[in-house]
Short mmCIF file of C-alpha atoms and ligand atoms in Angstrom, two decimals:
data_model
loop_
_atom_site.label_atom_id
_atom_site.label_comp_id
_atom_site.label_asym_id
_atom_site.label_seq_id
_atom_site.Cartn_x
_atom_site.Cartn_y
_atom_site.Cartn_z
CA UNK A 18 -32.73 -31.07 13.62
CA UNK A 19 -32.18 -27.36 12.85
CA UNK A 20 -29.99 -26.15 10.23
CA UNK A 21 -26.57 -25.11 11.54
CA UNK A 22 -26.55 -20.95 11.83
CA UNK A 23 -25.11 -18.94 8.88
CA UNK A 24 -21.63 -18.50 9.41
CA UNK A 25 -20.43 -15.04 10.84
CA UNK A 26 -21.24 -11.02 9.98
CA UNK A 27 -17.53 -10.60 9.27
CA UNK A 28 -17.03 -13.85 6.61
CA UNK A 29 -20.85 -13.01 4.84
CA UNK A 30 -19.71 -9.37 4.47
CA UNK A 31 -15.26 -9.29 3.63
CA UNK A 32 -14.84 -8.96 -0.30
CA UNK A 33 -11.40 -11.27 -0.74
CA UNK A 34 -8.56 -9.03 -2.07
CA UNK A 35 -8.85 -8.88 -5.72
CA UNK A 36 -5.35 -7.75 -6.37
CA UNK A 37 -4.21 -10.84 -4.86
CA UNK A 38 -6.66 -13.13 -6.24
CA UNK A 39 -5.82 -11.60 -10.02
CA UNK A 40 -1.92 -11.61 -9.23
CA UNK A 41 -2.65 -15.36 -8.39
CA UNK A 42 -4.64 -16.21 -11.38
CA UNK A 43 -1.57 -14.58 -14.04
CA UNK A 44 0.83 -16.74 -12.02
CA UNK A 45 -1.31 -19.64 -12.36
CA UNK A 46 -1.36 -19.15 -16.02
CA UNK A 47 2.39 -18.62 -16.27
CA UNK A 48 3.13 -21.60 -14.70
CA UNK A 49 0.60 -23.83 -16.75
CA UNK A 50 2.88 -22.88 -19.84
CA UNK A 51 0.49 -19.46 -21.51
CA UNK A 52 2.50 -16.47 -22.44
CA UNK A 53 0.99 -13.95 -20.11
CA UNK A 54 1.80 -10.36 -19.39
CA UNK A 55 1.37 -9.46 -15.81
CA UNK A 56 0.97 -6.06 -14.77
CA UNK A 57 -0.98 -7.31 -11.51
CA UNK A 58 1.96 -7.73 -9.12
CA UNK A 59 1.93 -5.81 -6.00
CA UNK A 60 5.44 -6.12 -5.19
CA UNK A 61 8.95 -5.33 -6.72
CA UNK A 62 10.04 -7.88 -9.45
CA UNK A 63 13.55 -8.05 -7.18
CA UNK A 64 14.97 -10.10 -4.88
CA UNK A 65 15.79 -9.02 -0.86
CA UNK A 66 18.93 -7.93 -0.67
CA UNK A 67 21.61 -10.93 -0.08
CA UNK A 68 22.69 -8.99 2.97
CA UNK A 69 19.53 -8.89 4.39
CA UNK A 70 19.04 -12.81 3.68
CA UNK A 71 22.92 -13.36 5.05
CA UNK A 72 20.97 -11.92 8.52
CA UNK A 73 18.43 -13.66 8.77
CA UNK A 74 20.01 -16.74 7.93
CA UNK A 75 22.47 -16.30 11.00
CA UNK A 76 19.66 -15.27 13.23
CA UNK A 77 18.06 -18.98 12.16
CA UNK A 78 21.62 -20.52 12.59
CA UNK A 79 22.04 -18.85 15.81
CA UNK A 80 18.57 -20.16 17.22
CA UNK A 81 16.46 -17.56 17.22
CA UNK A 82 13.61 -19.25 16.34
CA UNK A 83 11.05 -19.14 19.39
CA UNK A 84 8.60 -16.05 20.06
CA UNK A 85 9.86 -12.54 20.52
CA UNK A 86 8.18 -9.70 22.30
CA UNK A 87 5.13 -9.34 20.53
CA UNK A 88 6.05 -5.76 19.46
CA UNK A 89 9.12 -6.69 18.38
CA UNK A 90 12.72 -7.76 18.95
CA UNK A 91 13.89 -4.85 20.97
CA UNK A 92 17.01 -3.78 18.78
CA UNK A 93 14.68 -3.41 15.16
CA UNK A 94 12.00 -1.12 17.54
CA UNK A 95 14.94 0.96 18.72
CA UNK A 96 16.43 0.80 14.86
CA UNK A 97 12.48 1.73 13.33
CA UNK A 98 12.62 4.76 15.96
CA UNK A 99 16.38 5.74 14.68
CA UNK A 100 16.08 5.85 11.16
CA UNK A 101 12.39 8.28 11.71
CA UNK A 102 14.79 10.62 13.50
CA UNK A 103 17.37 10.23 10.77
CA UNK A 104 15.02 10.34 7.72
CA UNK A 105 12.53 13.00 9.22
CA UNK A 106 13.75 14.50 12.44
CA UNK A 107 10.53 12.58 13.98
CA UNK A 108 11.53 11.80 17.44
CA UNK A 109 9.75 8.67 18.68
CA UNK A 110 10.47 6.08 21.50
CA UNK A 111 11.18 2.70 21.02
CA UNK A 112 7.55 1.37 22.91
CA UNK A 113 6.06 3.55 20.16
CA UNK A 114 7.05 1.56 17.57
CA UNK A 115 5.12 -2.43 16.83
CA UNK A 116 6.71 -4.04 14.52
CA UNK A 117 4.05 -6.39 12.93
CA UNK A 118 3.32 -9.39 10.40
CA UNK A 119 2.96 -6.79 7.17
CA UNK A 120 2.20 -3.73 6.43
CA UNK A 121 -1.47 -4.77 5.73
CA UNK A 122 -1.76 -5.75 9.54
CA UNK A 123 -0.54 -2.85 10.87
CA UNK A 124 -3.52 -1.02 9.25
CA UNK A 125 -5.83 -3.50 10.90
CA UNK A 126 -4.35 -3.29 14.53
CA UNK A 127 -3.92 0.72 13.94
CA UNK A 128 -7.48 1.11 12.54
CA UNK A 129 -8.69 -1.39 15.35
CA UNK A 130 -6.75 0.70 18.24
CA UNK A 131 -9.04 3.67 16.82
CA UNK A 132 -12.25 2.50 15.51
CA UNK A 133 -15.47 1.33 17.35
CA UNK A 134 -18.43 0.03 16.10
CA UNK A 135 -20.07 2.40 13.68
CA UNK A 136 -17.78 5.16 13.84
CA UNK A 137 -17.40 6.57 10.04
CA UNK A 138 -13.48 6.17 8.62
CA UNK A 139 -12.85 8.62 5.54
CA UNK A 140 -11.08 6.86 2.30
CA UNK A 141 -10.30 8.92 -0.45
CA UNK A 142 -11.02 6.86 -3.57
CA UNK A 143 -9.42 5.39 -6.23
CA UNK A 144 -7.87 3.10 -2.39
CA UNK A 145 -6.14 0.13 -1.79
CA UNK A 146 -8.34 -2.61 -1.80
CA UNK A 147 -7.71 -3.20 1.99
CA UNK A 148 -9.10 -0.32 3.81
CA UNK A 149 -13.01 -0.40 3.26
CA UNK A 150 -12.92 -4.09 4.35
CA UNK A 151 -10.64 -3.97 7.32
CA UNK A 152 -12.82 -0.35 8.44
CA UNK A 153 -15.64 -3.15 7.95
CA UNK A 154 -13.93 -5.78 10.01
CA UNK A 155 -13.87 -3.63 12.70
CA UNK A 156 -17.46 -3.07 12.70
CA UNK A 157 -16.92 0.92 11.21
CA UNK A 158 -18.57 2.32 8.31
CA UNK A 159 -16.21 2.98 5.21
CA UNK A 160 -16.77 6.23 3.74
CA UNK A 161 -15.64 7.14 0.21
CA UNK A 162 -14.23 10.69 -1.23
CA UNK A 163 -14.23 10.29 -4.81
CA UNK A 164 -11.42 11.77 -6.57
CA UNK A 165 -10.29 11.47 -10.74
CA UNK A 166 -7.97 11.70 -12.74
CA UNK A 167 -8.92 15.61 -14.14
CA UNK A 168 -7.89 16.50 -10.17
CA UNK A 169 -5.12 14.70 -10.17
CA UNK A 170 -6.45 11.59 -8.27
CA UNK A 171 -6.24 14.12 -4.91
CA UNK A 172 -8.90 14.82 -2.24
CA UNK A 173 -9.04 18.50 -1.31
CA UNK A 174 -9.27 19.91 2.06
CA UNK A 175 -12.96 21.46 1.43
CA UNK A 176 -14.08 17.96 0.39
CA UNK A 177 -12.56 16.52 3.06
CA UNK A 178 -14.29 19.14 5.41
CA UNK A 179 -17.34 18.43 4.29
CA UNK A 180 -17.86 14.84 4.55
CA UNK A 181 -16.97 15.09 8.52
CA UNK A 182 -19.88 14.18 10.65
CA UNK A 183 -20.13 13.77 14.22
CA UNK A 184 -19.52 9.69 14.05
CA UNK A 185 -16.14 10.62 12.00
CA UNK A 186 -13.39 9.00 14.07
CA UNK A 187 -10.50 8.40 11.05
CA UNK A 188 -9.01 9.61 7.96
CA UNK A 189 -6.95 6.78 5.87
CA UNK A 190 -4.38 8.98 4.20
CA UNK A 191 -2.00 6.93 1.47
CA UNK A 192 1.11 8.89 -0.34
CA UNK A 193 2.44 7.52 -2.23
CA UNK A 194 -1.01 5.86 -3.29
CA UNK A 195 -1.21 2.33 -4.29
CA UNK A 196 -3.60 2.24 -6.67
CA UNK A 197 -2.58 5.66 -8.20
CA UNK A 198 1.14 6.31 -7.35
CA UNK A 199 0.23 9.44 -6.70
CA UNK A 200 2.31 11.64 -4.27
CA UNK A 201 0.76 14.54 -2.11
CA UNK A 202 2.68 17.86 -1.88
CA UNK A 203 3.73 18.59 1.60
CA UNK A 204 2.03 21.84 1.52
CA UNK A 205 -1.36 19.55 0.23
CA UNK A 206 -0.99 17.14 3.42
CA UNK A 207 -0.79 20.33 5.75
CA UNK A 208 -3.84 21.44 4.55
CA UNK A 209 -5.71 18.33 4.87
CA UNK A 210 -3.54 17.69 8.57
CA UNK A 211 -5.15 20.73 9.07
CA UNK A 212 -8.72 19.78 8.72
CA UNK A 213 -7.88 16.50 10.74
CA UNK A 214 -7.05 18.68 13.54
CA UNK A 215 -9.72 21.39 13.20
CA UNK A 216 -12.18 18.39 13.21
CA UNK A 217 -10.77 16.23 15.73
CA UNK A 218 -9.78 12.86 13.29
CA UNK A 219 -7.16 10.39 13.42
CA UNK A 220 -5.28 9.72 10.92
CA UNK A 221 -3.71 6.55 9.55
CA UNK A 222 -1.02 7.48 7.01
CA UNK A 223 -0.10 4.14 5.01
CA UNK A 224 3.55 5.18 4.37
CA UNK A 225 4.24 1.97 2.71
CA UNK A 226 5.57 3.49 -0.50
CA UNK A 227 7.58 6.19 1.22
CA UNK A 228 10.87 5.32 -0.19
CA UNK A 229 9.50 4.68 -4.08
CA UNK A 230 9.47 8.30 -5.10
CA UNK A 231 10.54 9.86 -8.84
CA UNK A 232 11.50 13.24 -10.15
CA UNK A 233 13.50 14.59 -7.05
CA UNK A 234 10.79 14.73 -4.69
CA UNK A 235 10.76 13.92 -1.24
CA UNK A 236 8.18 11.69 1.25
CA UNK A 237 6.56 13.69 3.72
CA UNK A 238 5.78 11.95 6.92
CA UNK A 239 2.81 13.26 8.44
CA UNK A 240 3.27 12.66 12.05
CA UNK A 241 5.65 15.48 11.62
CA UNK A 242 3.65 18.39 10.99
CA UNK A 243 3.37 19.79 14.20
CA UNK A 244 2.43 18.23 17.76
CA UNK A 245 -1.28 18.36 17.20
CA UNK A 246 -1.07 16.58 14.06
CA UNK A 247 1.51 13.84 15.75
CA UNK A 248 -0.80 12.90 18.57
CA UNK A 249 -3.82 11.79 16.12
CA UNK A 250 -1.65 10.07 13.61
CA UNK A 251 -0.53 6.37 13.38
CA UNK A 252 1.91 6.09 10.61
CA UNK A 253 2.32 2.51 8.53
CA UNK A 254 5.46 1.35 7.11
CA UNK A 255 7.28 -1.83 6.57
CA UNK A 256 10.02 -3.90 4.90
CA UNK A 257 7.52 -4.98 1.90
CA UNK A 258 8.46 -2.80 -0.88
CA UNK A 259 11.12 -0.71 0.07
CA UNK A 260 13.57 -3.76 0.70
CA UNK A 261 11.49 -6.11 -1.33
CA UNK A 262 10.82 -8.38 1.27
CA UNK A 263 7.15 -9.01 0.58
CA UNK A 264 7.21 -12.65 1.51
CA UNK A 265 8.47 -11.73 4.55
CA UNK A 266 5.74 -10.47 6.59
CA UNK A 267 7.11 -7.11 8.24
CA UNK A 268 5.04 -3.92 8.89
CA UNK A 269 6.22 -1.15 11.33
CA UNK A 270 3.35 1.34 12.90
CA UNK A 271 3.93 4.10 14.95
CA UNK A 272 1.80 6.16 17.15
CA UNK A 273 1.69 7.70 20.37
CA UNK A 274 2.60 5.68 23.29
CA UNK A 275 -1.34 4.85 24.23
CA UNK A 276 -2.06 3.66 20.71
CA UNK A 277 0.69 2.11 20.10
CA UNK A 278 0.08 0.22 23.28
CA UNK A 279 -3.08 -0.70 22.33
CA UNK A 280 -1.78 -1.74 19.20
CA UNK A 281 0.54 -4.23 20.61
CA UNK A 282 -1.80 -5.61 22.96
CA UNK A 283 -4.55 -6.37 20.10
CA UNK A 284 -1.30 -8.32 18.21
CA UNK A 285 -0.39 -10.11 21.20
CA UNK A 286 -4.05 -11.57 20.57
CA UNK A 287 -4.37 -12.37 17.16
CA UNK A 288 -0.87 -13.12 15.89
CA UNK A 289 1.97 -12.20 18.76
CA UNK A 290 5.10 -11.64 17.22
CA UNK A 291 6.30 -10.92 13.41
CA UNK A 292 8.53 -13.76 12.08
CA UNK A 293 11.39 -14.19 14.98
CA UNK A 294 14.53 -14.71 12.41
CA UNK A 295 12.77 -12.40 9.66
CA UNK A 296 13.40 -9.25 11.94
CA UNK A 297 16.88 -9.95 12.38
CA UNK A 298 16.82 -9.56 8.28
CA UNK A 299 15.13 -6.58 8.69
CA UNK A 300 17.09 -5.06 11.44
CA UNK A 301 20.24 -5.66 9.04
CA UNK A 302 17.88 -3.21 5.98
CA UNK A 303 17.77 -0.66 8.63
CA UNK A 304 21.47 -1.08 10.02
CA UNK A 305 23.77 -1.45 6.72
CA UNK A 306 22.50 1.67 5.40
CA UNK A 307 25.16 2.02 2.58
CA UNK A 308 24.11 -1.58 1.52
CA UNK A 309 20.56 -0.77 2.06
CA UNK A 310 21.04 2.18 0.21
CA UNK A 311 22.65 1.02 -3.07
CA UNK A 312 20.15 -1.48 -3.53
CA UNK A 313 17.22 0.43 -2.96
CA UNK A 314 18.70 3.29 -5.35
CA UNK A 315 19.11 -0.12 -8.35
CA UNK A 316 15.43 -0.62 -7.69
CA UNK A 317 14.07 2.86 -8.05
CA UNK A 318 16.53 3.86 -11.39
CA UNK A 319 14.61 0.74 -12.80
CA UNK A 320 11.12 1.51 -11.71
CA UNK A 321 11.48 5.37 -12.96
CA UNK A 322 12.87 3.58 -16.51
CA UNK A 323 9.79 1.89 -16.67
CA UNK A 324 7.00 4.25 -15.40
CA UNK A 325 8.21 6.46 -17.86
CA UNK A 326 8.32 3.76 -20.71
CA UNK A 327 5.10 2.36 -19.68
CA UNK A 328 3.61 6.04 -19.26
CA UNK A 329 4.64 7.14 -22.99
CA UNK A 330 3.20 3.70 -24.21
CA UNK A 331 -0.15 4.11 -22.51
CA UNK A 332 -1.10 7.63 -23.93
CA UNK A 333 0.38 6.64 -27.41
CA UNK A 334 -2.78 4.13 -27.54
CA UNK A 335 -6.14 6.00 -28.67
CA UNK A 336 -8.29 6.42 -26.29
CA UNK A 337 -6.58 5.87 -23.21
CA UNK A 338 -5.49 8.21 -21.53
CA UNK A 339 -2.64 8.16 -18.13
CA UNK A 340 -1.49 10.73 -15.31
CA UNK A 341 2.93 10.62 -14.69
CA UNK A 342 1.91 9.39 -11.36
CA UNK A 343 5.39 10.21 -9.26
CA UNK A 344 5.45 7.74 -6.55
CA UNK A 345 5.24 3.18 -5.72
CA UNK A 346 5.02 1.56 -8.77
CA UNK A 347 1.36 1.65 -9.95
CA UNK A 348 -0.27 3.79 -12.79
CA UNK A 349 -4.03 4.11 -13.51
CA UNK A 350 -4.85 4.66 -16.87
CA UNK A 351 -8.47 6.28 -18.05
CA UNK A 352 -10.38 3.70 -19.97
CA UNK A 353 -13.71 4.78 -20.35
CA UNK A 354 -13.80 5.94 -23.65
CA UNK A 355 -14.10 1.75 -24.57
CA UNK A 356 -17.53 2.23 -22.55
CA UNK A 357 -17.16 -1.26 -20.70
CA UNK A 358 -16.60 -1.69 -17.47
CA UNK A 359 -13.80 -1.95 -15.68
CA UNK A 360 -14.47 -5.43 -15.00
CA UNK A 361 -15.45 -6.76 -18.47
CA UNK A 362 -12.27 -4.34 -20.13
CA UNK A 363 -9.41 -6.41 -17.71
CA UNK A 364 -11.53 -9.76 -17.83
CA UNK A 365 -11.60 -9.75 -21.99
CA UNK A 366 -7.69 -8.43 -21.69
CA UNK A 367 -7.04 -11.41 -20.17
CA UNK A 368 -8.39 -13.90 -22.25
CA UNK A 369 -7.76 -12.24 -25.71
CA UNK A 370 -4.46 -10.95 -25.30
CA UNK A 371 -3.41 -12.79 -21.66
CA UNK A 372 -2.49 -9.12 -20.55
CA UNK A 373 -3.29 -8.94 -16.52
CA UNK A 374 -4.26 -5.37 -15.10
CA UNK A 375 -6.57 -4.90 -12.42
CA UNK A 376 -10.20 -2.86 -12.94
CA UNK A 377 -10.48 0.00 -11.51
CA UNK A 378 -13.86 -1.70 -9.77
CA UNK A 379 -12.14 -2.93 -6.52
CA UNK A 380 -9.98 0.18 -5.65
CA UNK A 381 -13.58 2.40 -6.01
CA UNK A 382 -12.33 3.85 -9.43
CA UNK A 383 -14.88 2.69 -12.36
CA UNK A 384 -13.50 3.46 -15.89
CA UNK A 385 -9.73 3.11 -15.02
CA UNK A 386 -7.43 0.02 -14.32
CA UNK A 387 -3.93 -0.25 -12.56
CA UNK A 388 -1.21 -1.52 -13.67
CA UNK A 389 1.92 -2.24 -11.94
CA UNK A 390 5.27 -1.22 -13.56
CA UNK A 391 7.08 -4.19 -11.44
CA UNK A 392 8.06 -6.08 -14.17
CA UNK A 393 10.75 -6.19 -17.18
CA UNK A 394 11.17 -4.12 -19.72
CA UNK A 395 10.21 -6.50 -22.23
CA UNK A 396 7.07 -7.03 -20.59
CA UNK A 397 6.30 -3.84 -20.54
CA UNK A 398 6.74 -3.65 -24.34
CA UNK A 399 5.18 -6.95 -25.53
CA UNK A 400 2.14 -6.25 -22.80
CA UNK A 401 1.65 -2.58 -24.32
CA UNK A 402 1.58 -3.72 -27.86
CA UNK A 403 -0.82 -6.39 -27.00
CA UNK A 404 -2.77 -4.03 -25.08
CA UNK A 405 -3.40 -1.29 -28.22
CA UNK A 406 -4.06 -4.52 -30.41
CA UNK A 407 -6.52 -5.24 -28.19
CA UNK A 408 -7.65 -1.40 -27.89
CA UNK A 409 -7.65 -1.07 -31.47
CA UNK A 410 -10.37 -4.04 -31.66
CA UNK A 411 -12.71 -2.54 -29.45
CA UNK A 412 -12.88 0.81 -31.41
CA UNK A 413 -13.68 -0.94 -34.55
N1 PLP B 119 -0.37 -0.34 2.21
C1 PLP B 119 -0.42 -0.25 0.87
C2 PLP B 119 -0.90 1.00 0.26
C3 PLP B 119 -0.03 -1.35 0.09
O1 PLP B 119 -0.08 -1.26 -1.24
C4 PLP B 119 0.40 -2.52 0.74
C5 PLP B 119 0.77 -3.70 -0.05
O2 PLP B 119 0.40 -3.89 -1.19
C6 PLP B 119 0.44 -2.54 2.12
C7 PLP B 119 0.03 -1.44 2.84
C8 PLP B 119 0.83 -3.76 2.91
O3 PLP B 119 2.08 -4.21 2.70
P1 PLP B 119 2.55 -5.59 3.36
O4 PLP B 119 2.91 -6.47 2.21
O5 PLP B 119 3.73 -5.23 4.19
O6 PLP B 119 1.45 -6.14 4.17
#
């Protein structure tokens, strides 16, 4: 008898999300009765909308509860396409829009719809823990562009230039950045649209935190920067943070109708349709704009509260040392002036102080940790204190 075969490429080589496995552990703590401070969430601390629940209750009510068009119910693709042309005078058809089961898939099917086996994907780094393993999962070769916190946490176009080689197929552009909250300057995405176009890349720009923006600025959506750049990009959005439907399962991508196609046909084989009754719920975000738009405006005038309380708090604690990051709801303090690693800094957090943060380790950015600003107030202020306690100990 031989032994059975070792089980596939793709399961020896994925690295399970640590933000979720983290966010999982502080909730398992919580619940078994320990006073933790969790600054792991990826998602807003608020519930989805009651109008958006009132939806997609009805739509359950009214039966529709067997598979849709895997792209989508048509009314949310022709809503998706609407609201680009309201929000950014990007004129799209409906069939270029899939409407998917998260945000996080429509990076696979997009990156899939692009990517062949060992074509080269560009990620600037510090990245959401996502994109090296999905570039991985479809057989491509993650490649890293190191960025800090002295430049802002930004790639610039000459660095960009010069890590394009012939197998380059894809840039994965993220602005707002989850891990950073960082926010490109439209002028700063032109010039690194432009490279994509001088050297022949697609582009998939993970929109996801386009709505979650501070200090008066504005989203830029990249597909809109002139026809060359619109035929190489495939923009991600989705219901997740903007509308705090997380649970929910909705991404949106658009792309040109071929891609898009593709896209869609690469769903309709691993997962058909998003969530049948969920889209009604999200057509309802997209349709009840005033609704949509007072909630989402309580949201952000509590996120800015905090990202400036939790901002102030971090650089009052010696030797740390944080960027105002303007967009999501993420910042990424320096901490390598404790000289441990990421890693060890979060894991003794946790069990000394029950403060969860993620290291900088998984998003590529040794020497920093994110924290998400997704939480109360009072967390904020009880985790902070604990966290320069803790600070103060190591500098002893
Ligand atoms: N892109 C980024 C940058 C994210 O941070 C996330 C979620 O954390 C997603 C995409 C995926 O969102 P979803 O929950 O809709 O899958």
């Amino acid at each position: 008898m031989s032994n059975p075969h070792p089980l596939s490429v793709w399961a020896r080589n994925v690295s399970p999300s640590p933000t979720l496995a983290i966010d999982a552990k502080a909730k398992a703590m919580i619940a078994a009765g320990e006073p933790v401070c969790s600054f792991a969430a990826g998602e807003p601390d608020f519930d989805t909308p009651d109008f958006i629940k009132e939806a997609a209750i009805a739509a359950l009510r009214a039966g529709k509860t067997k598979y849709a068009p895997t792209p989508g119910i048509e009314p949310l693709r022709a809503a998706v396409a609407e609201r680009y042309a309201a929000e950014y005078g990007y004129k799209v058809a409906p069939t270029q829009v899939v409407v998917s089961p998260g945000g996080k898939y429509s990076c696979f099917i997009g990156l899939q719809a692009v990517v062949s086996p060992g074509d080269e994907v560009l990620i600037p780094a510090p990245y959401w823990v996502s994109y090296p393993e999905m570039v991985k999962l479809c057989g491509g070769v993650p490649v890293k562009l190191p960025t800090d916190d002295r430049g802002g946490f930004k790639i610039t176009p000459a660095q960009l230039e010069a890590a394009v080689t012939p197998r380059t197929r894809v840039l994965i552009f993220n602005s707002p950045s989850n891990p950073t909250g960082v926010v490109y300057g439209r002028a700063e995405i032109e010039a690194i649209a432009a490279v994509c176009v001088r050297r022949n890349l697609y582009i998939l720009s993970d929109e996801m935190y386009e709505h979650l923006i501070y200090d008066g600025k504005t989203p830029t959506c990249m597909a809109t920067l002139g026809s060359e750049v619109e035929k190489r990009t495939i923009t991600v959005a989705g219901f997740s943070k903007t509308y705090s439907m997380t649970g929910w399962r909705l991404g949106t991508l658009v792309a040109r109708p071929d891609i898009a196609k593709a896209a869609g046909e690469l769903q309709s084989q691993m997962s058909s349709n998003a969530t049948t009754f969920g889209q009604y719920g999200a057509l309802a975000a997209l349709k009840e704009k005033d609704k949509a738009r007072e909630s989402l405006a309580a949201m952000k005038a509590a996120f800015d509260r905090r990202r400036k309380l939790m901002h102030a708090g971090l650089n009052a604690i010696p030797g740390i040392t944080c960027l105002l990051a303007e967009g999501a709801f993420y910042l990424m303090p320096n901490i390598s002036s404790f000289g441990l690693s990421s890693d060890d800094f979060c894991a003794r957090l946790l069990e000394q102080e029950k403060v969860a943060t993620v290291a900088g380790s998984g998003f590529g950015a040794e020497g920093y940790m994110r924290l998400s600003y997704a939480t109360s107030d009072e967390t904020i202020k009880e985790g902070l204190a604990r966290l320069a306690r803790f600070c103060k100990g190591l500098k002893k």
